[in-house]
Amino acid sequence: MYIRRPTTPIRTAGPDERDLLLTERLKVLSSTRSRIIAAAAALLLIGAGTWWAIDASQRDESIKIPEKVCDERVSGKTATNLLPKKGDKFKEETYQLDVRRYSGYCKLQAGGEEVFFSYIHRLVGKRKSIQGIPVSLGKTYGYTRNRTGAISLYIPCGTNPEKELLITVSASLVEQAVESHQMNESTKEIHPLATFAAQVARDMSRGWFKCPGSESLPDGPVVIHWND
């Protein structure tokens, strides 16, 4: 004989209870989302802190300038006084210094500053007039530009007396000094540039281009004739 057991009626939540349940679920979701956001923010802060620490340590490192720079064409010793002692590490960029061409350049960077030189092997007839202060290195002459402090030297270079090697050097530290004050004998930043210009002239004319008479270029910096 089958006996039917009484069943408990299924109770459904009323509107108020449904709202309460929804509210509780939203609280849980919101709390979970907040924890996720907080964790992500913490990771970002940790990552940023690590990056800053690494970057700061790199900026505080002493900058090492190689003994030879510009594809090892030029002595790096005289470039050290034109670049900071600490900061972003040294790097160089060259164009047509691996194979001799009629023109090329080298850019040295370190600590947020820059030193640059270019060369042009050309006929004297292409020379353009330059506004600036006369300079010399022995019997070789040139100019330093008033607006940038860049130094250019014309070096006789070739069996043809009409052939010359034009060397131009510049530095961001000198440009900044000239921008703020008119260049004169008291512009201390120009002196290490004059030393570097002379070194580039000797190394490029003797070592690579083997310009006739380049051995007679004297030691020491380019002389700036302030009163001429």
XYZ file of C-alpha atoms in Angstrom:
228
model
C 0.000 0.000 0.000
C 1.491 3.375 -1.027
C 1.474 6.035 1.672
C 1.936 9.593 0.457
C 4.228 11.595 2.678
C 3.447 15.196 3.275
C 5.799 17.566 1.389
C 7.233 20.804 2.698
C 6.159 23.650 0.472
C 9.038 25.347 -1.417
C 9.581 28.807 -0.053
C 10.510 31.571 -2.475
C 12.290 34.745 -1.426
C 10.302 37.867 -1.385
C 11.328 41.080 -3.122
C 13.086 42.466 -0.045
C 15.058 39.278 0.484
C 16.073 39.147 -3.174
C 17.367 42.688 -2.940
C 19.319 41.777 0.174
C 20.891 38.753 -1.506
C 21.823 40.816 -4.565
C 23.372 43.443 -2.352
C 25.450 40.839 -0.515
C 26.669 39.344 -3.809
C 27.637 42.778 -5.103
C 29.557 43.401 -1.892
C 31.488 40.165 -2.363
C 32.244 40.998 -6.007
C 33.264 44.537 -5.093
C 35.515 43.289 -2.313
C 37.140 40.742 -4.653
C 37.633 43.374 -7.357
C 39.144 45.776 -4.836
C 41.595 43.121 -3.689
C 42.594 42.384 -7.291
C 43.097 46.094 -8.045
C 45.076 46.573 -4.845
C 47.286 43.588 -5.656
C 47.874 44.847 -9.205
C 48.708 48.324 -7.912
C 51.142 46.841 -5.415
C 52.859 44.890 -8.191
C 53.098 48.031 -10.315
C 54.610 49.966 -7.427
C 57.101 47.210 -6.751
C 58.011 47.062 -10.449
C 58.319 50.835 -10.684
C 60.440 50.918 -7.557
C 62.724 48.217 -8.905
C 63.058 50.030 -12.251
C 63.782 53.328 -10.486
C 66.401 51.699 -8.299
C 68.107 50.092 -11.300
C 67.877 53.293 -13.351
C 69.192 55.386 -10.447
C 72.090 52.991 -9.911
C 72.965 53.249 -13.606
C 72.888 57.034 -13.443
C 75.215 56.963 -10.448
C 77.746 54.664 -12.114
C 81.068 56.114 -13.214
C 81.269 56.521 -16.972
C 84.093 54.630 -18.657
C 85.395 56.089 -21.916
C 87.326 53.587 -24.097
C 90.964 54.320 -24.871
C 90.043 54.352 -28.560
C 86.721 55.693 -29.861
C 85.034 56.182 -33.225
C 85.740 52.668 -34.549
C 89.128 52.977 -32.800
C 90.208 55.794 -35.107
C 90.664 58.411 -32.372
C 92.068 58.479 -28.848
C 89.245 58.674 -26.319
C 91.364 60.277 -23.599
C 90.729 63.862 -24.687
C 86.959 63.310 -24.921
C 86.617 62.612 -21.190
C 86.585 66.314 -20.236
C 83.645 66.935 -22.562
C 81.420 64.254 -21.004
C 80.086 63.828 -17.430
C 81.906 61.610 -14.948
C 78.698 59.805 -13.931
C 75.389 59.006 -15.589
C 74.132 57.013 -18.554
C 76.780 54.682 -19.892
C 78.960 55.509 -22.878
C 77.897 54.694 -26.423
C 79.033 55.744 -29.873
C 77.517 56.039 -33.305
C 79.621 56.188 -36.462
C 79.028 56.647 -40.150
C 81.628 55.717 -42.772
C 84.461 55.279 -40.328
C 84.855 51.560 -41.023
C 85.754 52.163 -44.678
C 87.396 55.378 -45.812
C 85.071 57.626 -47.782
C 84.991 61.273 -48.736
C 82.933 62.073 -45.614
C 81.741 60.549 -42.347
C 81.087 61.285 -38.699
C 81.289 59.982 -35.142
C 78.973 60.765 -32.235
C 79.883 59.966 -28.623
C 77.200 60.005 -25.922
C 77.342 59.591 -22.148
C 75.540 61.048 -19.143
C 73.078 62.911 -21.350
C 75.811 64.868 -23.179
C 77.258 64.484 -26.663
C 80.553 64.973 -28.518
C 80.573 64.978 -32.297
C 83.106 65.165 -35.106
C 82.863 64.909 -38.865
C 85.366 64.718 -41.697
C 85.245 65.699 -45.361
C 88.066 64.854 -47.780
C 87.620 67.285 -50.631
C 89.059 69.843 -53.020
C 89.961 73.233 -51.596
C 87.830 74.886 -54.279
C 84.675 73.755 -52.446
C 85.587 75.715 -49.323
C 82.947 78.085 -48.001
C 83.543 81.222 -45.971
C 82.902 80.784 -42.255
C 82.020 83.439 -39.748
C 83.950 82.874 -36.561
C 87.157 83.264 -34.600
C 90.383 82.099 -36.305
C 92.143 79.016 -34.901
C 95.333 77.186 -35.803
C 97.266 73.983 -35.155
C 100.806 74.639 -36.329
C 100.517 75.786 -39.944
C 96.980 74.381 -40.232
C 94.229 76.914 -39.713
C 90.472 77.058 -39.284
C 87.684 78.720 -37.319
C 85.526 78.311 -34.267
C 81.900 79.279 -34.780
C 80.529 82.034 -32.571
C 77.040 80.557 -32.221
C 77.922 76.945 -31.393
C 81.597 76.887 -30.441
C 82.252 74.166 -33.061
C 85.856 74.080 -34.305
C 86.817 73.415 -37.937
C 90.335 72.715 -39.201
C 91.525 72.583 -42.835
C 94.391 70.091 -43.145
C 96.307 69.798 -46.437
C 95.820 66.154 -47.437
C 96.875 64.713 -50.774
C 99.550 64.697 -53.421
C 97.353 67.274 -55.088
C 97.899 70.551 -53.172
C 94.265 71.397 -53.792
C 93.081 68.454 -51.665
C 92.290 68.943 -47.967
C 90.800 67.158 -44.984
C 88.183 69.233 -43.174
C 87.717 68.212 -39.539
C 84.849 69.711 -37.502
C 84.238 68.966 -33.824
C 81.495 70.082 -31.442
C 80.178 69.270 -27.967
C 76.805 69.790 -26.308
C 78.445 71.234 -23.155
C 80.099 73.932 -25.286
C 76.902 74.679 -27.210
C 74.986 75.135 -23.943
C 77.655 77.497 -22.595
C 77.663 79.573 -25.800
C 73.865 79.784 -25.839
C 73.790 81.347 -22.367
C 76.840 83.627 -22.738
C 78.719 85.102 -25.673
C 81.791 83.003 -26.378
C 85.071 84.580 -25.334
C 88.398 83.675 -23.751
C 86.716 83.024 -20.382
C 84.414 80.336 -21.844
C 86.092 77.457 -20.035
C 84.170 74.742 -21.927
C 85.887 75.666 -25.213
C 89.342 74.635 -23.950
C 88.739 70.856 -23.695
C 87.047 71.032 -27.113
C 90.198 72.659 -28.545
C 92.214 69.761 -27.092
C 89.856 67.168 -28.560
C 89.833 68.907 -31.971
C 93.626 68.767 -32.139
C 93.649 65.069 -31.206
C 91.066 64.217 -33.869
C 93.061 66.198 -36.449
C 96.291 64.346 -35.636
C 94.730 60.881 -35.436
C 92.638 61.196 -38.601
C 95.282 62.863 -40.781
C 98.141 60.599 -39.680
C 96.539 57.244 -38.986
C 93.819 56.905 -41.585
C 94.283 59.402 -44.385
C 98.082 59.571 -44.068
C 98.079 63.172 -45.202
C 101.526 64.368 -46.366
C 103.016 66.691 -43.739
C 100.588 65.592 -41.003
C 103.517 64.518 -38.803
C 104.384 68.180 -38.423
C 101.119 68.909 -36.607
C 102.208 69.926 -33.098
C 101.119 68.380 -29.818
C 98.725 70.309 -27.620
C 95.365 71.958 -28.272
C 94.118 74.032 -31.147
C 95.097 77.660 -30.575
C 92.184 80.140 -30.616
C 93.190 83.632 -31.782
C 90.747 85.676 -29.742
C 92.137 89.078 -30.708
C 92.638 88.538 -34.466
